[in-house]
C-alpha cells in the first residue's frame, strides 16, 4: 500500500513539473521580441553617445580654430 502511494506521489510530482515548465516558458516569439527591443535600446544608446562625442569634438575644433585665428591676427 505504501509503495503504491509513494509511486503515485513520484509520478504526480513528475507530471506537475512538466506543467510548471510550460507555464514559465515565454516562447520563441516573445524571446525574439525581447531581443529586438534590447537591440533597439542599445542602438539608441550608442547613437546618443556618438552624438555627444561628435559634439565635443566639434566644439574642440571650433575652439582651436578661433585660437589659431586670434594668433594669426
Short mmCIF file of N, CA and C in Angstrom, two decimals:
data_model
loop_
_atom_site.label_atom_id
_atom_site.label_comp_id
_atom_site.label_asym_id
_atom_site.label_seq_id
_atom_site.Cartn_x
_atom_site.Cartn_y
_atom_site.Cartn_z
N UNK A 1 0.82 -1.19 0.00
CA UNK A 1 0.00 0.00 0.00
C UNK A 1 0.87 1.26 0.00
N UNK A 2 1.88 1.27 0.84
CA UNK A 2 2.75 2.44 0.91
C UNK A 2 3.54 2.61 -0.37
N UNK A 3 3.94 1.51 -0.98
CA UNK A 3 4.71 1.57 -2.21
C UNK A 3 3.88 2.17 -3.34
N UNK A 4 2.61 1.80 -3.42
CA UNK A 4 1.72 2.35 -4.43
C UNK A 4 1.53 3.85 -4.22
N UNK A 5 1.37 4.23 -2.97
CA UNK A 5 1.19 5.65 -2.64
C UNK A 5 2.45 6.44 -3.00
N UNK A 6 3.61 5.89 -2.66
CA UNK A 6 4.88 6.56 -2.96
C UNK A 6 5.07 6.68 -4.48
N UNK A 7 4.75 5.62 -5.21
CA UNK A 7 4.85 5.64 -6.66
C UNK A 7 3.91 6.69 -7.25
N UNK A 8 2.70 6.77 -6.75
CA UNK A 8 1.73 7.75 -7.24
C UNK A 8 2.21 9.18 -6.95
N UNK A 9 2.83 9.39 -5.82
CA UNK A 9 3.35 10.71 -5.47
C UNK A 9 4.49 11.11 -6.42
N UNK A 10 5.38 10.17 -6.71
CA UNK A 10 6.51 10.45 -7.59
C UNK A 10 6.02 10.77 -9.00
N UNK A 11 5.07 9.98 -9.50
CA UNK A 11 4.53 10.22 -10.83
C UNK A 11 3.79 11.56 -10.88
N UNK A 12 3.01 11.84 -9.86
CA UNK A 12 2.29 13.12 -9.80
C UNK A 12 3.24 14.31 -9.76
N UNK A 13 4.32 14.17 -9.01
CA UNK A 13 5.32 15.23 -8.94
C UNK A 13 5.99 15.44 -10.29
N UNK A 14 6.33 14.34 -10.96
CA UNK A 14 6.98 14.44 -12.27
C UNK A 14 6.06 15.12 -13.29
N UNK A 15 4.79 14.79 -13.28
CA UNK A 15 3.85 15.41 -14.21
C UNK A 15 3.63 16.89 -13.89
N UNK A 16 3.63 17.23 -12.63
CA UNK A 16 3.43 18.64 -12.27
C UNK A 16 4.63 19.49 -12.67
N UNK A 17 5.83 18.93 -12.68
CA UNK A 17 7.00 19.68 -13.12
C UNK A 17 6.88 20.07 -14.59
N UNK A 18 6.35 19.17 -15.38
CA UNK A 18 6.14 19.48 -16.80
C UNK A 18 5.16 20.61 -16.99
N UNK A 19 4.10 20.62 -16.19
CA UNK A 19 3.09 21.67 -16.30
C UNK A 19 3.66 23.02 -15.85
N UNK A 20 4.46 23.00 -14.82
CA UNK A 20 5.08 24.25 -14.33
C UNK A 20 6.05 24.80 -15.37
N UNK A 21 6.82 23.91 -16.01
CA UNK A 21 7.79 24.35 -17.01
C UNK A 21 7.09 25.00 -18.21
N UNK A 22 5.94 24.48 -18.58
CA UNK A 22 5.21 25.07 -19.71
C UNK A 22 4.65 26.44 -19.37
N UNK A 23 4.27 26.66 -18.14
CA UNK A 23 3.69 27.95 -17.75
C UNK A 23 4.75 29.04 -17.70
N UNK A 24 5.98 28.71 -17.34
CA UNK A 24 7.01 29.73 -17.21
C UNK A 24 7.71 30.03 -18.52
N UNK A 25 7.51 29.21 -19.56
CA UNK A 25 8.16 29.42 -20.85
C UNK A 25 7.43 30.51 -21.62
N UNK A 26 8.15 31.55 -22.00
CA UNK A 26 7.55 32.65 -22.75
C UNK A 26 7.35 32.31 -24.22
N UNK A 27 8.13 31.42 -24.72
CA UNK A 27 8.04 31.06 -26.12
C UNK A 27 9.04 31.79 -26.96
N UNK A 28 9.29 31.24 -28.13
CA UNK A 28 10.30 31.82 -29.02
C UNK A 28 9.88 33.18 -29.54
N UNK A 29 8.60 33.39 -29.74
CA UNK A 29 8.13 34.67 -30.28
C UNK A 29 8.42 35.81 -29.29
N UNK A 30 8.12 35.59 -28.02
CA UNK A 30 8.36 36.62 -27.01
C UNK A 30 9.86 36.84 -26.80
N UNK A 31 10.64 35.75 -26.85
CA UNK A 31 12.09 35.90 -26.72
C UNK A 31 12.66 36.75 -27.86
N UNK A 32 12.13 36.53 -29.06
CA UNK A 32 12.57 37.30 -30.21
C UNK A 32 12.21 38.78 -30.05
N UNK A 33 11.00 39.04 -29.56
CA UNK A 33 10.59 40.43 -29.33
C UNK A 33 11.48 41.10 -28.30
N UNK A 34 11.77 40.38 -27.21
CA UNK A 34 12.62 40.94 -26.16
C UNK A 34 14.01 41.25 -26.71
N UNK A 35 14.55 40.35 -27.52
CA UNK A 35 15.88 40.57 -28.11
C UNK A 35 15.86 41.78 -29.03
N UNK A 36 14.80 41.93 -29.80
CA UNK A 36 14.71 43.07 -30.71
C UNK A 36 14.63 44.38 -29.95
N UNK A 37 13.86 44.41 -28.88
CA UNK A 37 13.76 45.64 -28.07
C UNK A 37 15.09 45.98 -27.42
N UNK A 38 15.80 44.96 -26.94
CA UNK A 38 17.10 45.19 -26.33
C UNK A 38 18.09 45.74 -27.35
N UNK A 39 18.06 45.20 -28.55
CA UNK A 39 18.95 45.68 -29.61
C UNK A 39 18.63 47.12 -29.97
N UNK A 40 17.34 47.44 -30.03
CA UNK A 40 16.93 48.80 -30.34
C UNK A 40 17.39 49.79 -29.29
N UNK A 41 17.23 49.40 -28.02
CA UNK A 41 17.69 50.28 -26.93
C UNK A 41 19.20 50.47 -26.98
N UNK A 42 19.94 49.40 -27.27
CA UNK A 42 21.40 49.50 -27.34
C UNK A 42 21.82 50.41 -28.49
N UNK A 43 21.15 50.29 -29.63
CA UNK A 43 21.49 51.14 -30.78
C UNK A 43 21.20 52.60 -30.48
N UNK A 44 20.09 52.85 -29.81
CA UNK A 44 19.73 54.23 -29.45
C UNK A 44 20.75 54.82 -28.49
N UNK A 45 21.16 54.03 -27.50
CA UNK A 45 22.13 54.49 -26.52
C UNK A 45 23.48 54.77 -27.19
N UNK A 46 23.88 53.91 -28.11
CA UNK A 46 25.13 54.11 -28.84
C UNK A 46 25.06 55.37 -29.68
N UNK A 47 23.93 55.58 -30.32
CA UNK A 47 23.75 56.78 -31.14
C UNK A 47 23.86 58.05 -30.32
N UNK A 48 23.28 58.04 -29.13
CA UNK A 48 23.37 59.22 -28.27
C UNK A 48 24.83 59.47 -27.85
N UNK A 49 25.56 58.40 -27.56
CA UNK A 49 26.97 58.54 -27.19
C UNK A 49 27.80 59.10 -28.32
N UNK A 50 27.54 58.62 -29.53
CA UNK A 50 28.27 59.12 -30.70
C UNK A 50 27.96 60.59 -30.94
N UNK A 51 26.69 60.96 -30.78
CA UNK A 51 26.30 62.36 -30.97
C UNK A 51 27.02 63.25 -29.96
N UNK A 52 27.06 62.80 -28.72
CA UNK A 52 27.70 63.59 -27.67
C UNK A 52 29.19 63.74 -27.95
N UNK A 53 29.83 62.65 -28.37
CA UNK A 53 31.27 62.71 -28.67
C UNK A 53 31.56 63.60 -29.86
N UNK A 54 30.73 63.50 -30.90
CA UNK A 54 30.93 64.32 -32.09
C UNK A 54 30.76 65.80 -31.77
N UNK A 55 29.79 66.08 -30.90
CA UNK A 55 29.55 67.46 -30.49
C UNK A 55 30.77 68.01 -29.75
N UNK A 56 31.34 67.20 -28.87
CA UNK A 56 32.51 67.62 -28.10
C UNK A 56 33.70 67.87 -29.02
N UNK A 57 33.88 66.98 -30.00
CA UNK A 57 34.98 67.16 -30.95
C UNK A 57 34.76 68.42 -31.78
N UNK A 58 33.53 68.65 -32.20
CA UNK A 58 33.22 69.86 -32.98
C UNK A 58 33.52 71.13 -32.21
N UNK A 59 33.15 71.14 -30.93
CA UNK A 59 33.42 72.32 -30.11
C UNK A 59 34.93 72.50 -29.91
N UNK A 60 35.65 71.39 -29.78
CA UNK A 60 37.10 71.48 -29.64
C UNK A 60 37.75 72.03 -30.88
N UNK A 61 37.28 71.59 -32.04
CA UNK A 61 37.82 72.10 -33.30
C UNK A 61 37.52 73.59 -33.44
N UNK A 62 36.31 73.98 -33.07
CA UNK A 62 35.93 75.40 -33.16
C UNK A 62 36.83 76.25 -32.25
N UNK A 63 37.06 75.75 -31.05
CA UNK A 63 37.89 76.48 -30.09
C UNK A 63 39.32 76.60 -30.62
N UNK A 64 39.84 75.51 -31.18
CA UNK A 64 41.20 75.55 -31.74
C UNK A 64 41.31 76.47 -32.93
N UNK A 65 40.28 76.48 -33.77
CA UNK A 65 40.27 77.36 -34.94
C UNK A 65 40.25 78.82 -34.51
N UNK A 66 39.41 79.14 -33.52
CA UNK A 66 39.35 80.52 -33.03
C UNK A 66 40.70 80.94 -32.44
N UNK A 67 41.33 80.00 -31.74
CA UNK A 67 42.64 80.32 -31.14
C UNK A 67 43.68 80.59 -32.23
N UNK A 68 43.63 79.79 -33.29
CA UNK A 68 44.56 79.97 -34.41
C UNK A 68 44.30 81.29 -35.13
N UNK A 69 43.03 81.62 -35.34
CA UNK A 69 42.67 82.89 -36.00
C UNK A 69 43.16 84.07 -35.18
N UNK A 70 42.99 83.99 -33.86
CA UNK A 70 43.46 85.08 -33.00
C UNK A 70 44.98 85.20 -33.04
N UNK A 71 45.67 84.09 -33.15
CA UNK A 71 47.14 84.11 -33.20
C UNK A 71 47.61 84.71 -34.52
N UNK A 72 46.89 84.43 -35.59
CA UNK A 72 47.27 84.96 -36.90
C UNK A 72 47.04 86.47 -36.96
N UNK A 73 45.99 86.96 -36.32
CA UNK A 73 45.71 88.41 -36.32
C UNK A 73 46.81 89.10 -35.59
#
